[in-house]
PDB file of C-alpha atoms in Angstrom:
ATOM      1  CA  MET A  75      52.199 269.433 141.519  1.00  0.00           C
ATOM      2  CA  PRO A  76      49.825 266.419 141.276  1.00  0.00           C
ATOM      3  CA  ASP A  77      48.430 265.100 144.553  1.00  0.00           C
ATOM      4  CA  TRP A  78      49.910 261.635 143.974  1.00  0.00           C
ATOM      5  CA  LEU A  79      53.412 263.099 143.585  1.00  0.00           C
ATOM      6  CA  CYS A  80      53.023 265.397 146.583  1.00  0.00           C
ATOM      7  CA  ASP A  81      51.799 262.504 148.742  1.00  0.00           C
ATOM      8  CA  ALA A  82      54.731 260.324 147.647  1.00  0.00           C
ATOM      9  CA  ILE A  83      57.265 263.007 148.580  1.00  0.00           C
ATOM     10  CA  VAL A  84      55.615 263.726 151.935  1.00  0.00           C
ATOM     11  CA  ASP A  85      55.317 260.018 152.832  1.00  0.00           C
ATOM     12  CA  SER A  86      58.962 259.385 151.933  1.00  0.00           C
ATOM     13  CA  PHE A  87      60.286 262.380 153.874  1.00  0.00           C
ATOM     14  CA  HIS A  88      58.137 261.325 156.822  1.00  0.00           C
ATOM     15  CA  VAL A  89      60.330 258.266 157.497  1.00  0.00           C
ATOM     16  CA  LEU A  90      63.647 260.046 156.801  1.00  0.00           C
ATOM     17  CA  PRO A  91      64.422 261.405 160.319  1.00  0.00           C
ATOM     18  CA  LEU A  92      63.476 258.146 162.020  1.00  0.00           C
ATOM     19  CA  LEU A  93      65.594 256.135 159.579  1.00  0.00           C
ATOM     20  CA  PHE A  94      68.649 258.296 160.225  1.00  0.00           C
ATOM     21  CA  ILE A  95      68.235 258.125 164.001  1.00  0.00           C
ATOM     22  CA  VAL A  96      67.962 254.335 163.930  1.00  0.00           C
ATOM     23  CA  PHE A  97      70.987 253.905 161.657  1.00  0.00           C
ATOM     24  CA  LEU A  98      72.973 256.330 163.812  1.00  0.00           C
ATOM     25  CA  VAL A  99      72.094 254.443 166.995  1.00  0.00           C
ATOM     26  CA  ILE A 100      72.933 251.096 165.378  1.00  0.00           C
ATOM     27  CA  GLU A 101      76.310 252.414 164.202  1.00  0.00           C
ATOM     28  CA  PHE A 102      77.220 253.759 167.657  1.00  0.00           C
ATOM     29  CA  VAL A 103      76.077 250.566 169.364  1.00  0.00           C
ATOM     30  CA  GLU A 104      78.105 248.364 167.015  1.00  0.00           C
ATOM     31  CA  PHE A 105      81.173 250.561 167.420  1.00  0.00           C
ATOM     32  CA  PHE A 106      81.216 251.049 171.197  1.00  0.00           C
ATOM     33  CA  TYR A 107      78.949 248.417 172.756  1.00  0.00           C
ATOM     34  CA  SER A 108      79.008 245.296 170.579  1.00  0.00           C
ATOM     35  CA  GLU A 109      79.622 242.918 173.500  1.00  0.00           C
ATOM     36  CA  LYS A 110      76.959 244.531 175.693  1.00  0.00           C
ATOM     37  CA  ILE A 111      74.372 244.553 172.923  1.00  0.00           C
ATOM     38  CA  ASN A 112      75.036 240.867 172.252  1.00  0.00           C
ATOM     39  CA  PHE A 113      74.320 240.137 175.916  1.00  0.00           C
ATOM     40  CA  PHE A 114      71.168 242.290 175.906  1.00  0.00           C
ATOM     41  CA  MET A 115      69.791 240.754 172.699  1.00  0.00           C
ATOM     42  CA  LYS A 116      70.299 237.243 174.023  1.00  0.00           C
ATOM     43  CA  LYS A 117      68.470 238.131 177.246  1.00  0.00           C
ATOM     44  CA  SER A 118      65.587 239.978 175.544  1.00  0.00           C
ATOM     45  CA  GLU A 119      65.128 237.533 172.650  1.00  0.00           C
ATOM     46  CA  LYS A 120      62.170 235.821 174.357  1.00  0.00           C
ATOM     47  CA  SER A 121      60.233 239.057 174.849  1.00  0.00           C
ATOM     48  CA  ALA A 122      61.019 240.588 171.432  1.00  0.00           C
ATOM     49  CA  PRO A 123      57.836 239.423 169.589  1.00  0.00           C
ATOM     50  CA  LEU A 124      55.675 240.857 172.388  1.00  0.00           C
ATOM     51  CA  ILE A 125      57.521 244.188 172.566  1.00  0.00           C
ATOM     52  CA  GLY A 126      57.696 244.526 168.776  1.00  0.00           C
ATOM     53  CA  SER A 127      53.998 243.799 168.248  1.00  0.00           C
ATOM     54  CA  LEU A 128      52.972 246.236 170.994  1.00  0.00           C
ATOM     55  CA  ALA A 129      55.095 248.988 169.442  1.00  0.00           C
ATOM     56  CA  ALA A 130      53.742 248.237 165.956  1.00  0.00           C
ATOM     57  CA  ILE A 131      50.080 248.912 166.812  1.00  0.00           C
ATOM     58  CA  ILE A 132      50.803 252.641 167.183  1.00  0.00           C
ATOM     59  CA  PRO A 133      49.485 254.203 163.937  1.00  0.00           C
ATOM     60  CA  GLN A 134      52.528 255.141 161.831  1.00  0.00           C
ATOM     61  CA  CYS A 135      54.254 254.114 158.599  1.00  0.00           C
ATOM     62  CA  GLY A 136      57.890 253.936 159.650  1.00  0.00           C
ATOM     63  CA  PHE A 137      58.092 251.180 162.254  1.00  0.00           C
ATOM     64  CA  SER A 138      57.982 248.309 159.754  1.00  0.00           C
ATOM     65  CA  VAL A 139      60.902 249.956 157.925  1.00  0.00           C
ATOM     66  CA  ILE A 140      62.884 250.000 161.161  1.00  0.00           C
ATOM     67  CA  ALA A 141      61.957 246.367 161.845  1.00  0.00           C
ATOM     68  CA  SER A 142      63.146 245.325 158.380  1.00  0.00           C
ATOM     69  CA  THR A 143      66.403 247.180 158.910  1.00  0.00           C
ATOM     70  CA  LEU A 144      66.987 245.476 162.257  1.00  0.00           C
ATOM     71  CA  TYR A 145      66.140 242.075 160.769  1.00  0.00           C
ATOM     72  CA  ILE A 146      68.540 242.538 157.852  1.00  0.00           C
ATOM     73  CA  ARG A 147      71.263 243.285 160.423  1.00  0.00           C
ATOM     74  CA  ARG A 148      70.042 240.195 162.343  1.00  0.00           C
ATOM     75  CA  PHE A 149      69.259 242.209 165.470  1.00  0.00           C
ATOM     76  CA  ILE A 150      65.797 240.606 165.632  1.00  0.00           C
ATOM     77  CA  THR A 151      64.444 237.180 164.681  1.00  0.00           C
ATOM     78  CA  LYS A 152      62.114 236.243 161.845  1.00  0.00           C
ATOM     79  CA  GLY A 153      59.275 235.736 164.322  1.00  0.00           C
ATOM     80  CA  THR A 154      59.702 239.237 165.715  1.00  0.00           C
ATOM     81  CA  LEU A 155      59.802 240.744 162.218  1.00  0.00           C
ATOM     82  CA  ILE A 156      56.654 238.970 161.020  1.00  0.00           C
ATOM     83  CA  GLY A 157      54.894 239.720 164.315  1.00  0.00           C
ATOM     84  CA  ILE A 158      55.625 243.410 163.753  1.00  0.00           C
ATOM     85  CA  TYR A 159      54.447 243.222 160.145  1.00  0.00           C
ATOM     86  CA  LEU A 160      51.158 241.611 161.208  1.00  0.00           C
ATOM     87  CA  ALA A 161      50.534 244.118 164.012  1.00  0.00           C
ATOM     88  CA  THR A 162      51.626 247.206 162.071  1.00  0.00           C
ATOM     89  CA  SER A 163      48.971 249.914 161.993  1.00  0.00           C
ATOM     90  CA  ASP A 164      48.882 252.935 159.708  1.00  0.00           C
ATOM     91  CA  GLU A 165      46.015 254.886 158.099  1.00  0.00           C
ATOM     92  CA  ALA A 166      43.202 252.440 158.921  1.00  0.00           C
ATOM     93  CA  ILE A 167      42.744 253.664 162.504  1.00  0.00           C
ATOM     94  CA  PRO A 168      42.683 257.430 161.721  1.00  0.00           C
ATOM     95  CA  ILE A 169      40.198 256.771 158.883  1.00  0.00           C
ATOM     96  CA  LEU A 170      37.861 254.939 161.270  1.00  0.00           C
ATOM     97  CA  LEU A 171      38.284 257.633 163.943  1.00  0.00           C
ATOM     98  CA  ALA A 172      37.119 260.185 161.395  1.00  0.00           C
ATOM     99  CA  GLN A 173      33.891 258.176 160.929  1.00  0.00           C
ATOM    100  CA  PRO A 174      31.967 258.301 164.262  1.00  0.00           C
ATOM    101  CA  THR A 175      29.555 255.572 163.158  1.00  0.00           C
ATOM    102  CA  GLN A 176      32.416 253.172 162.384  1.00  0.00           C
ATOM    103  CA  THR A 177      34.550 253.508 165.520  1.00  0.00           C
ATOM    104  CA  HIS A 178      33.295 250.149 166.802  1.00  0.00           C
ATOM    105  CA  TYR A 179      35.731 248.505 164.374  1.00  0.00           C
ATOM    106  CA  ILE A 180      38.808 250.116 165.944  1.00  0.00           C
ATOM    107  CA  PHE A 181      39.352 247.924 169.006  1.00  0.00           C
ATOM    108  CA  PRO A 182      38.601 244.636 167.198  1.00  0.00           C
ATOM    109  CA  ILE A 183      41.096 245.550 164.455  1.00  0.00           C
ATOM    110  CA  ILE A 184      43.818 246.570 166.916  1.00  0.00           C
ATOM    111  CA  GLY A 185      43.143 243.627 169.223  1.00  0.00           C
ATOM    112  CA  ILE A 186      43.116 241.004 166.472  1.00  0.00           C
ATOM    113  CA  LYS A 187      46.249 242.375 164.796  1.00  0.00           C
ATOM    114  CA  LEU A 188      48.055 242.496 168.140  1.00  0.00           C
ATOM    115  CA  LEU A 189      46.985 239.000 169.179  1.00  0.00           C
ATOM    116  CA  ILE A 190      47.903 237.438 165.830  1.00  0.00           C
ATOM    117  CA  GLY A 191      51.203 239.336 165.729  1.00  0.00           C
ATOM    118  CA  ILE A 192      52.274 238.135 169.184  1.00  0.00           C
ATOM    119  CA  CYS A 193      51.126 234.523 168.723  1.00  0.00           C
ATOM    120  CA  ALA A 194      52.592 234.221 165.228  1.00  0.00           C
ATOM    121  CA  GLY A 195      55.871 235.779 166.346  1.00  0.00           C
ATOM    122  CA  TYR A 196      56.423 233.271 169.138  1.00  0.00           C
ATOM    123  CA  LEU A 197      55.204 230.319 167.057  1.00  0.00           C
ATOM    124  CA  ILE A 198      57.541 231.153 164.161  1.00  0.00           C
ATOM    125  CA  ASP A 199      60.534 231.476 166.486  1.00  0.00           C
ATOM    126  CA  LEU A 200      59.598 228.172 168.100  1.00  0.00           C
ATOM    127  CA  ILE A 201      59.303 226.281 164.808  1.00  0.00           C
ATOM    128  CA  LEU A 202      62.048 227.749 162.630  1.00  0.00           C
ATOM    129  CA  LYS A 203      65.625 226.650 163.226  1.00  0.00           C
ATOM    130  CA  ASP A 204      67.441 229.087 160.882  1.00  0.00           C
ATOM    131  CA  ASN A 205      66.225 232.010 162.898  1.00  0.00           C
ATOM    132  CA  LYS A 206      68.718 233.036 165.530  1.00  0.00           C
ATOM    133  CA  TYR A 207      70.173 236.402 166.434  1.00  0.00           C
ATOM    134  CA  ILE A 208      73.750 236.681 165.095  1.00  0.00           C
ATOM    135  CA  PRO A 209      76.123 238.305 167.613  1.00  0.00           C
ATOM    136  CA  ILE A 210      78.099 241.215 166.210  1.00  0.00           C
ATOM    137  CA  VAL A 211      81.438 239.877 167.442  1.00  0.00           C
ATOM    138  CA  GLU A 212      80.879 236.522 165.740  1.00  0.00           C
ATOM    139  CA  GLU A 213      80.476 237.970 162.256  1.00  0.00           C
ATOM    140  CA  THR A 214      83.282 237.375 159.772  1.00  0.00           C
ATOM    141  CA  ASP A 215      84.647 239.780 157.160  1.00  0.00           C
ATOM    142  CA  GLU A 216      82.583 237.951 154.543  1.00  0.00           C
ATOM    143  CA  ASP A 217      79.372 238.367 156.558  1.00  0.00           C
ATOM    144  CA  ILE A 218      79.552 242.043 157.437  1.00  0.00           C
ATOM    145  CA  HIS A 219      79.247 243.907 154.183  1.00  0.00           C
ATOM    146  CA  GLU A 220      76.394 246.167 155.082  1.00  0.00           C
ATOM    147  CA  GLY A 221      73.751 246.970 152.470  1.00  0.00           C
ATOM    148  CA  CYS A 222      74.542 250.043 150.433  1.00  0.00           C
ATOM    149  CA  CYS A 223      78.021 250.785 151.784  1.00  0.00           C
ATOM    150  CA  HIS A 224      79.698 247.357 151.807  1.00  0.00           C
ATOM    151  CA  HIS A 225      81.835 248.272 154.790  1.00  0.00           C
ATOM    152  CA  SER A 226      83.320 246.036 157.460  1.00  0.00           C
ATOM    153  CA  VAL A 227      82.144 246.495 161.032  1.00  0.00           C
ATOM    154  CA  SER A 228      85.440 245.147 162.356  1.00  0.00           C
ATOM    155  CA  HIS A 229      87.713 247.713 160.644  1.00  0.00           C
ATOM    156  CA  ARG A 230      86.116 251.135 161.066  1.00  0.00           C
ATOM    157  CA  ARG A 231      87.164 254.664 161.902  1.00  0.00           C
ATOM    158  CA  LYS A 232      85.206 257.082 164.050  1.00  0.00           C
ATOM    159  CA  ARG A 233      84.368 259.376 161.142  1.00  0.00           C
ATOM    160  CA  GLU A 234      82.353 256.493 159.704  1.00  0.00           C
ATOM    161  CA  LEU A 235      79.964 256.752 162.669  1.00  0.00           C
ATOM    162  CA  ILE A 236      78.275 259.625 160.812  1.00  0.00           C
ATOM    163  CA  TYR A 237      79.173 258.792 157.215  1.00  0.00           C
ATOM    164  CA  HIS A 238      77.639 255.319 157.102  1.00  0.00           C
ATOM    165  CA  PRO A 239      74.293 256.200 158.768  1.00  0.00           C
ATOM    166  CA  ILE A 240      73.874 259.077 156.303  1.00  0.00           C
ATOM    167  CA  LYS A 241      74.694 256.847 153.332  1.00  0.00           C
ATOM    168  CA  HIS A 242      72.426 254.022 154.542  1.00  0.00           C
ATOM    169  CA  THR A 243      69.579 256.485 155.135  1.00  0.00           C
ATOM    170  CA  LEU A 244      69.881 258.187 151.746  1.00  0.00           C
ATOM    171  CA  ASN A 245      70.125 254.838 149.971  1.00  0.00           C
ATOM    172  CA  ILE A 246      66.875 253.559 151.477  1.00  0.00           C
ATOM    173  CA  PHE A 247      65.152 256.957 151.208  1.00  0.00           C
ATOM    174  CA  ILE A 248      65.815 257.251 147.461  1.00  0.00           C
ATOM    175  CA  PHE A 249      64.584 253.710 146.888  1.00  0.00           C
ATOM    176  CA  ILE A 250      61.416 254.327 148.919  1.00  0.00           C
ATOM    177  CA  LEU A 251      60.765 257.631 147.118  1.00  0.00           C
ATOM    178  CA  ILE A 252      61.094 256.128 143.625  1.00  0.00           C
ATOM    179  CA  ILE A 253      58.847 253.146 144.354  1.00  0.00           C
ATOM    180  CA  THR A 254      56.276 255.281 146.202  1.00  0.00           C
ATOM    181  CA  VAL A 255      56.064 257.735 143.291  1.00  0.00           C
ATOM    182  CA  ILE A 256      55.493 254.854 140.851  1.00  0.00           C
ATOM    183  CA  LEU A 257      52.867 253.188 143.053  1.00  0.00           C
ATOM    184  CA  ASN A 258      51.028 256.447 143.753  1.00  0.00           C
ATOM    185  CA  PHE A 259      50.921 257.223 140.038  1.00  0.00           C
ATOM    186  CA  VAL A 260      49.533 253.775 139.173  1.00  0.00           C
ATOM    187  CA  LEU A 261      46.946 253.942 141.946  1.00  0.00           C
ATOM    188  CA  ALA A 262      45.906 257.466 140.931  1.00  0.00           C
ATOM    189  CA  VAL A 263      45.533 256.557 137.261  1.00  0.00           C
ATOM    190  CA  TYR A 264      43.618 253.350 137.826  1.00  0.00           C
ATOM    191  CA  ALA A 265      41.484 254.587 140.747  1.00  0.00           C
ATOM    192  CA  GLU A 266      42.323 251.967 143.375  1.00  0.00           C
ATOM    193  CA  HIS A 267      38.873 251.981 145.006  1.00  0.00           C
ATOM    194  CA  SER A 268      37.096 251.083 141.769  1.00  0.00           C
ATOM    195  CA  VAL A 269      39.628 248.387 140.859  1.00  0.00           C
ATOM    196  CA  LEU A 270      39.367 246.755 144.280  1.00  0.00           C
ATOM    197  CA  HIS A 271      35.584 246.980 144.184  1.00  0.00           C
ATOM    198  CA  LEU A 272      35.563 245.263 140.788  1.00  0.00           C
ATOM    199  CA  LEU A 273      37.915 242.498 141.984  1.00  0.00           C
ATOM    200  CA  LEU A 274      36.004 241.800 145.174  1.00  0.00           C
ATOM    201  CA  GLY A 275      32.421 242.214 144.055  1.00  0.00           C
ATOM    202  CA  LYS A 276      31.703 238.688 142.829  1.00  0.00           C
ATOM    203  CA  VAL A 277      33.879 236.419 144.996  1.00  0.00           C
ATOM    204  CA  LYS A 278      32.804 236.894 148.599  1.00  0.00           C
ATOM    205  CA  PHE A 279      34.376 233.721 149.979  1.00  0.00           C
ATOM    206  CA  LEU A 280      37.713 234.450 148.292  1.00  0.00           C
ATOM    207  CA  GLU A 281      37.790 238.073 149.447  1.00  0.00           C
ATOM    208  CA  PRO A 282      40.372 237.409 152.221  1.00  0.00           C
ATOM    209  CA  VAL A 283      42.696 235.739 149.699  1.00  0.00           C
ATOM    210  CA  ILE A 284      42.498 238.651 147.260  1.00  0.00           C
ATOM    211  CA  THR A 285      42.844 241.348 149.930  1.00  0.00           C
ATOM    212  CA  ALA A 286      45.861 239.566 151.463  1.00  0.00           C
ATOM    213  CA  PHE A 287      47.682 239.780 148.125  1.00  0.00           C
ATOM    214  CA  VAL A 288      46.547 243.390 147.657  1.00  0.00           C
ATOM    215  CA  GLY A 289      47.821 244.174 151.163  1.00  0.00           C
ATOM    216  CA  LEU A 290      51.353 243.238 150.141  1.00  0.00           C
ATOM    217  CA  ILE A 291      51.503 246.350 147.940  1.00  0.00           C
ATOM    218  CA  PRO A 292      53.823 248.677 149.921  1.00  0.00           C
ATOM    219  CA  ASN A 293      51.657 251.780 149.923  1.00  0.00           C
ATOM    220  CA  CYS A 294      49.554 253.506 152.579  1.00  0.00           C
ATOM    221  CA  ALA A 295      46.746 254.002 150.060  1.00  0.00           C
ATOM    222  CA  ILE A 296      46.006 250.271 150.215  1.00  0.00           C
ATOM    223  CA  SER A 297      44.967 250.313 153.880  1.00  0.00           C
ATOM    224  CA  ILE A 298      42.900 253.434 153.207  1.00  0.00           C
ATOM    225  CA  ALA A 299      41.154 251.736 150.272  1.00  0.00           C
ATOM    226  CA  LEU A 300      40.425 248.566 152.253  1.00  0.00           C
ATOM    227  CA  THR A 301      39.069 250.565 155.195  1.00  0.00           C
ATOM    228  CA  MET A 302      36.831 252.681 152.964  1.00  0.00           C
ATOM    229  CA  LEU A 303      35.462 249.535 151.308  1.00  0.00           C
ATOM    230  CA  LEU A 304      34.657 248.151 154.772  1.00  0.00           C
ATOM    231  CA  ILE A 305      32.880 251.383 155.744  1.00  0.00           C
ATOM    232  CA  LYS A 306      30.811 251.241 152.544  1.00  0.00           C
ATOM    233  CA  GLY A 307      29.941 247.596 153.184  1.00  0.00           C
ATOM    234  CA  SER A 308      31.638 246.437 149.980  1.00  0.00           C
ATOM    235  CA  ILE A 309      33.849 243.825 151.685  1.00  0.00           C
ATOM    236  CA  SER A 310      33.586 241.677 154.796  1.00  0.00           C
ATOM    237  CA  PHE A 311      35.385 242.285 158.091  1.00  0.00           C
ATOM    238  CA  GLY A 312      37.432 239.119 157.513  1.00  0.00           C
ATOM    239  CA  ALA A 313      38.563 240.436 154.136  1.00  0.00           C
ATOM    240  CA  VAL A 314      39.669 243.795 155.489  1.00  0.00           C
ATOM    241  CA  MET A 315      41.528 242.075 158.345  1.00  0.00           C
ATOM    242  CA  SER A 316      43.321 239.820 155.867  1.00  0.00           C
ATOM    243  CA  GLY A 317      44.474 242.846 153.878  1.00  0.00           C
ATOM    244  CA  LEU A 318      45.468 244.886 156.925  1.00  0.00           C
ATOM    245  CA  LEU A 319      47.438 241.951 158.373  1.00  0.00           C
ATOM    246  CA  SER A 320      49.542 241.542 155.232  1.00  0.00           C
ATOM    247  CA  ASN A 321      49.926 245.292 154.717  1.00  0.00           C
ATOM    248  CA  ALA A 322      53.321 245.915 156.318  1.00  0.00           C
ATOM    249  CA  GLY A 323      53.786 249.151 154.412  1.00  0.00           C
ATOM    250  CA  LEU A 324      57.263 250.193 153.326  1.00  0.00           C
ATOM    251  CA  GLY A 325      58.892 247.505 155.468  1.00  0.00           C
ATOM    252  CA  ILE A 326      58.395 244.897 152.727  1.00  0.00           C
ATOM    253  CA  LEU A 327      60.014 247.279 150.250  1.00  0.00           C
ATOM    254  CA  VAL A 328      63.145 247.675 152.386  1.00  0.00           C
ATOM    255  CA  LEU A 329      63.348 243.930 153.014  1.00  0.00           C
ATOM    256  CA  CYS A 330      63.180 243.130 149.285  1.00  0.00           C
ATOM    257  CA  ARG A 331      65.785 245.764 148.448  1.00  0.00           C
ATOM    258  CA  HIS A 332      68.377 245.120 151.152  1.00  0.00           C
ATOM    259  CA  ASN A 333      68.056 241.528 152.343  1.00  0.00           C
ATOM    260  CA  GLU A 334      70.822 239.732 150.426  1.00  0.00           C
ATOM    261  CA  ASN A 335      69.182 236.332 150.981  1.00  0.00           C
ATOM    262  CA  PHE A 336      66.391 236.304 148.374  1.00  0.00           C
ATOM    263  CA  LYS A 337      65.019 232.943 149.525  1.00  0.00           C
ATOM    264  CA  ASP A 338      64.775 234.277 153.062  1.00  0.00           C
ATOM    265  CA  THR A 339      62.821 237.297 151.821  1.00  0.00           C
ATOM    266  CA  LEU A 340      60.405 235.016 149.961  1.00  0.00           C
ATOM    267  CA  LYS A 341      60.015 232.906 153.107  1.00  0.00           C
ATOM    268  CA  VAL A 342      59.110 235.973 155.178  1.00  0.00           C
ATOM    269  CA  ILE A 343      56.578 237.177 152.597  1.00  0.00           C
ATOM    270  CA  GLY A 344      55.142 233.670 152.199  1.00  0.00           C
ATOM    271  CA  ILE A 345      54.642 233.223 155.944  1.00  0.00           C
ATOM    272  CA  LEU A 346      53.108 236.706 156.241  1.00  0.00           C
ATOM    273  CA  LEU A 347      50.752 236.009 153.351  1.00  0.00           C
ATOM    274  CA  GLY A 348      49.764 232.562 154.642  1.00  0.00           C
ATOM    275  CA  ILE A 349      48.970 233.817 158.143  1.00  0.00           C
ATOM    276  CA  SER A 350      46.970 236.737 156.730  1.00  0.00           C
ATOM    277  CA  ILE A 351      44.884 234.528 154.430  1.00  0.00           C
ATOM    278  CA  VAL A 352      44.146 231.862 157.046  1.00  0.00           C
ATOM    279  CA  SER A 353      43.297 234.495 159.673  1.00  0.00           C
ATOM    280  CA  GLY A 354      41.033 236.379 157.267  1.00  0.00           C
ATOM    281  CA  LEU A 355      39.161 233.230 156.244  1.00  0.00           C
ATOM    282  CA  LEU A 356      38.643 232.178 159.872  1.00  0.00           C
ATOM    283  CA  ILE A 357      37.432 235.655 160.849  1.00  0.00           C
ATOM    284  CA  GLN A 358      35.052 235.720 157.879  1.00  0.00           C
ATOM    285  CA  ILE A 359      33.585 232.353 158.893  1.00  0.00           C
ATOM    286  CA  LEU A 360      33.262 233.245 162.591  1.00  0.00           C
ATOM    287  CA  TYR A 361      32.346 236.941 162.409  1.00  0.00           C
TER     288      TYR A 361
END
């Protein structure tokens, strides 16, 4: 089996248990505790960008997927989602840890991603008006067709507490697996390090712009490639930060697939991209 195919399967299965647990918890909460969760979400709304960004800095691939799922269900705000995307950490930190001479980059990367994630999260929630948590009990029959199953949360039977989480999980898992296989194949064939090196070699000032767009590709190999280019001195620190800020991993994939409001998805991606580019350019100028 080719390495790119093996990696795609392993990466996809890696998020499977966490996805199922989250969907199972959401289903139980909606079924038994809808009024209590509405009260809790209203009370914790102000601290959500902080909590989400702090959780996102732990190196893993699955948290942005969970954040996208919660956002699609309107359990978290747009500011919290984008804050999590910006702070999300995956392979960059382990790669740097494996290079003793490059460990001095670790705390600046984590600190900057965390700071930008928290600040951006609160600022977005402060500015945007179409960005409120939607209480479960206020949803109408037209509003509560959920993703892959198209079921109503107001007319459910207990057997659906297991059935729907399984179906939601498999639906997202299959989608992630297919896209990851395609991306891994393309990256393996075209040797992502060489392609990025070619793109970035002659446009130093525009590096953060290019890496921000590259970072949107929902694949862990992107953060690895950007980090390796930083280690080799091929790109600036501002450029790698721009790419790592926009690299929300598989979360973007899930958002594009399951968010029924296409304009809202474009708005999220646009804000994420804009913040990443501006931050990268500022870091490149100041660093």
